[in-house]
XYZ file of N, CA and C in Angstrom:
444
model
N 25.723 101.740 -87.296
C 24.540 101.512 -87.690
C 24.260 102.274 -89.211
N 24.679 103.450 -89.197
C 24.681 104.388 -90.379
C 25.356 103.577 -91.478
N 26.607 103.372 -90.899
C 27.893 102.347 -92.010
C 27.211 101.449 -92.545
N 26.593 100.376 -91.631
C 25.732 99.320 -92.501
C 24.915 99.630 -93.166
N 23.922 100.412 -92.868
C 22.741 100.998 -93.722
C 23.340 101.401 -95.462
N 24.295 102.259 -94.729
C 25.083 102.882 -96.314
C 25.746 101.697 -97.261
N 26.289 100.840 -96.562
C 26.796 99.717 -97.258
C 25.799 98.734 -97.998
N 24.610 98.408 -97.135
C 23.581 97.893 -97.735
C 22.712 98.538 -98.892
N 22.834 99.778 -98.670
C 22.183 100.620 -99.875
C 23.257 100.445 -101.196
N 24.190 100.428 -101.011
C 25.392 100.564 -102.153
C 25.058 99.128 -102.653
N 24.963 98.208 -101.794
C 25.103 96.517 -102.504
C 23.731 96.669 -103.281
N 22.523 97.008 -102.463
C 21.238 96.899 -103.102
C 21.139 97.742 -104.586
N 21.848 98.639 -104.557
C 21.912 99.788 -105.995
C 22.790 99.044 -106.885
N 23.692 98.778 -106.207
C 24.570 97.623 -107.356
C 24.072 96.419 -107.935
N 23.208 95.733 -107.064
C 22.643 94.526 -107.489
C 21.334 95.084 -108.508
N 20.610 96.122 -108.219
C 19.650 96.518 -109.100
C 20.167 96.978 -110.624
N 21.435 97.526 -110.415
C 22.050 98.116 -111.515
C 22.546 96.778 -112.484
N 22.958 95.934 -111.909
C 23.494 94.568 -112.556
C 22.364 93.797 -113.246
N 20.967 93.680 -112.357
C 20.009 93.244 -112.993
C 19.441 93.868 -114.352
N 19.499 95.336 -114.328
C 19.296 95.916 -115.281
C 19.998 95.909 -116.534
N 21.233 95.770 -116.351
C 22.092 95.527 -117.272
C 21.824 94.425 -117.835
N 21.517 93.359 -117.366
C 21.407 92.209 -117.876
C 20.185 91.697 -118.527
N 19.064 92.617 -118.444
C 17.941 92.404 -119.124
C 18.218 92.917 -120.459
N 17.776 92.199 -121.545
C 17.962 92.395 -123.090
C 19.124 91.750 -123.611
N 19.710 90.918 -122.838
C 21.078 90.164 -123.106
C 20.861 89.286 -124.207
N 19.525 88.628 -124.158
C 19.205 87.614 -125.175
C 18.936 88.094 -126.397
N 18.318 89.765 -126.420
C 17.991 90.136 -127.556
C 19.253 90.608 -128.525
N 20.147 91.181 -127.429
C 21.488 91.299 -128.071
C 22.339 90.019 -128.567
N 22.133 88.988 -127.942
C 22.873 87.590 -128.545
C 22.207 87.414 -129.968
N 20.610 87.324 -129.997
C 19.991 87.386 -131.398
C 20.544 88.161 -132.274
N 20.847 89.539 -132.065
C 21.136 90.228 -132.901
C 22.353 89.983 -133.428
N 23.225 89.653 -132.591
C 24.848 89.260 -133.097
C 24.652 88.164 -133.822
N 24.040 87.062 -133.547
C 23.648 85.782 -134.302
C 23.193 86.081 -135.879
N 22.124 86.877 -135.718
C 21.661 87.489 -137.146
C 22.710 88.070 -137.928
N 23.385 89.035 -137.339
C 24.455 89.663 -138.174
C 25.600 88.714 -138.787
N 25.829 87.655 -138.062
C 26.817 86.776 -138.229
C 26.353 85.818 -139.132
N 25.133 85.477 -139.173
C 24.374 84.632 -140.299
C 24.285 85.736 -141.777
N 23.956 86.706 -141.590
C 24.033 87.490 -142.866
C 25.332 87.745 -143.482
N 26.421 87.595 -142.629
C 27.959 87.711 -143.194
C 28.263 86.501 -143.792
N 27.628 85.227 -143.272
C 27.971 84.212 -143.805
C 26.869 83.522 -144.655
N 25.965 84.199 -145.354
C 24.844 83.703 -146.118
C 25.475 83.363 -147.502
N 25.752 81.871 -147.345
C 26.387 81.061 -148.614
C 25.447 80.511 -149.537
N 24.295 80.415 -148.904
C 23.157 79.277 -149.671
C 22.537 80.329 -150.704
N 22.354 80.090 -152.000
C 21.658 80.997 -152.922
C 20.237 80.935 -152.470
N 19.569 81.804 -153.123
C 18.070 81.718 -152.761
C 17.386 81.053 -154.060
N 18.101 80.756 -155.130
C 17.613 80.127 -156.089
C 19.077 79.547 -156.975
N 18.482 78.383 -157.612
C 19.455 77.640 -158.208
C 19.319 77.767 -159.799
N 18.102 78.532 -160.044
C 17.868 78.450 -161.512
C 18.817 79.198 -162.202
N 19.255 78.507 -163.421
C 20.368 79.098 -164.455
C 21.793 78.803 -163.791
N 21.895 78.062 -162.793
C 23.089 77.831 -162.281
C 23.429 76.197 -162.599
N 24.958 75.989 -162.244
C 25.342 74.459 -162.724
C 26.196 74.173 -161.558
N 25.910 72.918 -160.955
C 26.834 72.156 -160.123
C 27.743 71.269 -161.086
N 28.720 71.492 -160.235
C 29.974 70.349 -160.707
C 30.288 69.456 -159.439
N 29.897 67.963 -159.520
C 29.933 67.542 -158.245
C 31.152 66.371 -158.396
N 31.429 65.718 -157.252
C 32.451 64.936 -157.031
C 31.991 63.900 -155.985
N 31.909 62.564 -156.211
C 31.254 61.746 -155.341
C 32.414 61.136 -154.689
N 32.083 61.044 -153.174
C 33.106 60.557 -152.410
C 32.542 59.104 -151.764
N 31.039 59.102 -151.787
C 30.424 58.042 -151.369
C 29.453 57.733 -151.952
N 29.157 56.404 -152.462
C 27.741 56.167 -153.115
C 27.244 54.713 -152.910
N 25.885 54.644 -152.846
C 25.336 53.162 -152.815
C 23.930 53.031 -153.251
N 23.625 52.052 -153.781
C 22.131 51.738 -154.103
C 21.938 52.334 -155.361
N 20.977 53.235 -155.721
C 20.578 53.840 -157.044
C 21.901 54.821 -157.295
N 22.320 55.285 -156.354
C 23.595 56.120 -156.834
C 24.881 55.274 -156.976
N 25.027 54.382 -158.029
C 25.981 53.400 -158.105
C 27.112 53.802 -159.157
N 26.812 54.931 -159.731
C 27.897 55.227 -160.697
C 29.050 56.440 -159.884
N 30.239 56.038 -160.157
C 31.458 56.743 -159.361
C 31.594 57.958 -159.966
N 32.385 58.713 -159.659
C 33.126 59.802 -160.248
C 32.422 61.098 -160.070
N 32.539 61.979 -161.170
C 31.953 63.268 -161.155
C 30.787 63.480 -162.092
N 30.007 64.423 -161.933
C 28.635 64.869 -162.623
C 28.609 66.379 -162.519
N 27.779 66.749 -163.724
C 27.623 68.166 -163.907
C 25.957 68.109 -163.733
N 25.361 69.070 -162.920
C 23.952 69.049 -162.551
C 23.590 70.658 -163.087
N 22.754 70.570 -164.086
C 22.579 72.078 -164.470
C 20.929 72.303 -164.404
N 20.872 73.375 -163.833
C 19.284 73.876 -163.171
C 18.953 74.975 -164.665
N 18.124 74.243 -165.456
C 17.303 75.189 -166.439
C 16.394 76.152 -165.753
N 16.218 77.271 -166.581
C 15.309 78.617 -166.127
C 14.184 77.619 -165.762
N 13.300 77.925 -164.618
C 12.287 77.350 -164.132
C 12.641 76.014 -163.325
N 11.843 75.018 -163.648
C 12.099 73.853 -162.548
C 12.784 72.646 -163.334
N 13.349 72.889 -164.279
C 13.773 71.492 -164.931
C 15.440 71.701 -164.620
N 15.818 70.253 -164.771
C 17.611 70.014 -164.479
C 17.887 69.157 -165.701
N 19.071 69.100 -165.852
C 19.929 67.844 -166.701
C 21.183 67.301 -165.680
N 21.325 66.175 -165.814
C 22.231 65.566 -165.050
C 23.106 64.889 -166.170
N 24.388 65.185 -166.251
C 25.263 64.299 -166.893
C 26.484 63.730 -166.238
N 26.657 62.597 -166.377
C 27.864 61.726 -165.726
C 28.031 60.644 -166.141
N 29.141 59.786 -165.751
C 29.568 58.548 -166.379
C 28.329 57.718 -166.956
N 27.438 57.629 -166.239
C 26.149 56.537 -166.407
C 25.262 57.311 -167.691
N 25.646 58.280 -168.043
C 24.699 58.958 -169.115
C 24.103 60.284 -168.645
N 22.944 60.675 -169.291
C 22.191 62.030 -169.141
C 20.946 61.770 -168.499
N 20.607 62.326 -167.629
C 18.965 62.252 -166.973
C 18.451 63.827 -166.940
N 17.105 63.762 -166.974
C 16.743 64.872 -166.655
C 15.433 64.810 -166.008
N 14.795 65.850 -165.589
C 13.638 65.894 -164.826
C 13.130 67.408 -164.529
N 12.445 67.395 -163.022
C 12.112 68.508 -162.706
C 12.859 68.521 -161.110
N 12.835 69.843 -160.639
C 13.441 70.102 -159.354
C 12.946 71.013 -158.653
N 12.855 71.230 -157.328
C 12.473 72.262 -156.376
C 13.657 72.303 -155.517
N 13.721 73.988 -155.186
C 15.040 74.175 -154.197
C 14.496 75.027 -153.095
N 14.780 74.667 -151.844
C 14.341 75.724 -150.831
C 15.685 75.983 -150.047
N 16.015 77.072 -149.883
C 17.079 77.742 -148.941
C 16.655 77.287 -147.301
N 17.151 76.322 -146.639
C 16.880 76.205 -145.422
C 17.460 76.824 -144.302
N 18.670 77.581 -144.549
C 19.367 78.508 -143.545
C 20.156 79.285 -144.517
N 21.115 79.844 -143.645
C 21.887 80.888 -144.465
C 23.241 80.149 -144.983
N 23.470 78.738 -144.654
C 24.448 78.115 -145.318
C 24.034 76.542 -145.865
N 22.778 76.403 -145.869
C 22.249 75.100 -146.304
C 20.946 75.304 -147.393
N 20.811 74.409 -148.302
C 19.704 74.415 -149.155
C 19.332 72.873 -149.474
N 18.051 72.640 -149.803
C 17.583 71.257 -150.207
C 16.960 71.326 -151.466
N 17.265 70.255 -152.194
C 16.927 70.159 -153.577
C 16.484 68.846 -153.766
N 14.861 68.805 -154.247
C 14.474 67.619 -154.633
C 14.339 67.329 -156.153
N 14.869 66.147 -156.534
C 15.087 65.901 -158.039
C 13.865 64.914 -158.143
N 13.114 65.004 -159.524
C 12.415 63.883 -159.908
C 12.591 63.566 -161.247
N 13.375 62.499 -161.285
C 14.107 62.091 -162.769
C 12.821 61.705 -163.751
N 12.939 62.272 -165.108
C 11.672 61.337 -165.955
C 12.153 59.990 -166.003
N 10.825 59.267 -166.066
C 10.876 57.929 -165.981
C 11.332 57.183 -164.774
N 11.549 57.923 -163.564
C 12.184 57.000 -162.383
C 10.909 57.411 -161.298
N 10.623 56.199 -160.581
C 9.568 56.270 -159.842
C 10.276 56.295 -158.399
N 10.198 57.649 -157.959
C 10.902 58.070 -156.647
C 11.568 59.399 -156.821
N 12.019 59.954 -155.978
C 12.791 61.275 -155.656
C 14.111 61.013 -155.016
N 14.895 62.226 -155.477
C 16.162 62.165 -154.975
C 16.382 63.343 -153.897
N 16.546 63.407 -152.767
C 16.571 64.460 -151.639
C 18.164 64.676 -151.547
N 18.763 65.950 -151.906
C 19.963 66.542 -151.711
C 19.837 67.548 -150.637
N 20.830 67.606 -149.596
C 20.925 68.529 -148.921
C 22.307 69.108 -149.042
N 22.522 70.200 -149.212
C 23.759 70.636 -149.679
C 24.336 71.754 -148.334
N 25.295 71.638 -148.119
C 25.931 72.556 -147.018
C 27.009 73.517 -147.847
N 26.714 74.873 -147.885
C 27.761 75.717 -148.416
C 28.638 76.184 -147.450
N 30.174 75.855 -147.758
C 30.918 76.328 -147.072
C 31.491 77.528 -147.628
N 31.249 77.936 -148.597
C 31.432 79.280 -149.661
C 30.231 79.654 -150.425
N 30.560 80.854 -151.143
C 29.471 81.051 -151.851
C 29.314 80.056 -153.100
N 30.358 79.557 -153.542
C 30.489 78.544 -154.767
C 30.790 77.371 -154.406
N 30.513 76.705 -153.151
C 30.488 75.458 -153.203
C 30.482 74.743 -151.854
N 30.814 73.430 -151.497
C 30.337 72.771 -150.269
C 30.256 71.161 -150.562
N 29.553 70.647 -149.448
C 29.275 69.602 -149.543
C 27.950 69.086 -149.778
N 27.444 67.788 -150.124
C 26.249 67.449 -150.078
C 26.014 66.183 -149.730
N 24.875 65.580 -149.114
C 24.289 64.243 -149.020
C 23.124 64.105 -149.628
N 22.736 63.009 -150.527
C 21.525 62.679 -151.077
C 20.997 61.262 -150.726
N 19.798 61.294 -150.598
C 19.140 60.108 -150.253
C 17.850 59.743 -151.204
N 17.628 58.681 -151.831
C 16.648 58.389 -152.631
C 15.373 57.763 -152.021
N 14.548 58.236 -152.242
C 13.110 57.703 -151.890
C 11.955 57.184 -152.609
N 11.059 56.930 -152.340
C 9.863 56.244 -153.290
C 10.195 54.783 -153.623
N 10.058 54.757 -154.881
C 10.608 53.563 -155.400
C 12.120 52.978 -155.969
N 12.804 54.028 -155.363
C 14.423 53.941 -155.348
C 15.195 54.121 -154.092
N 16.189 53.603 -153.954
C 16.724 53.474 -152.553
C 18.262 53.696 -152.825
N 18.858 54.261 -152.045
C 20.380 54.687 -151.956
C 20.851 55.803 -151.318
N 22.194 56.205 -151.330
C 22.817 57.377 -150.636
C 24.052 57.833 -151.364
N 24.330 58.869 -151.410
C 25.349 59.350 -151.879
C 26.080 60.829 -150.963
N 27.320 60.990 -151.217
C 27.875 62.228 -150.572
C 29.149 62.489 -151.247
N 29.201 63.588 -151.249
C 30.423 64.463 -152.044
C 30.663 65.766 -151.769
N 31.318 66.300 -152.870
C 31.564 67.833 -152.695
C 31.096 68.532 -154.170
N 30.875 69.749 -154.082
C 30.483 70.539 -155.350
C 31.033 71.829 -155.504
N 31.134 72.275 -156.695
C 31.117 73.759 -156.787
C 30.048 74.254 -157.449
N 29.550 75.381 -157.219
C 28.408 75.981 -158.105
C 28.737 77.162 -158.769
N 28.432 77.438 -160.083
C 28.351 78.347 -160.891
C 27.414 78.742 -161.850
């Protein structure tokens, strides 16, 4: 009987220790995720003063100009877009939405609508993007970009 009680005591103690080690594992996982995200924080906090060189891989609707483009973000909230279709300008907002993504909303001068661009940064200097037009304009576009 003493042997059974001793074994049960060991089992119960071991179970209690296992439970206590398990507590806080979610916090540990969250800490590791945060550290990893900090290590791969490719998306910039601002685009002001930067230039994107893009290459369209798919486009339709409002985005009917094939090829490459240069999108310059002037200090403040202005942009200039140069592509084979000409030069456009307007205002923009940029929001860093995660450590690797950011959203740009472009409002071109003289155009009734906005262009929403979701950029996924695969490095600190480039990645892929998807654009959708809304409001008075429609269309989609996808491609790759470099940022400098």
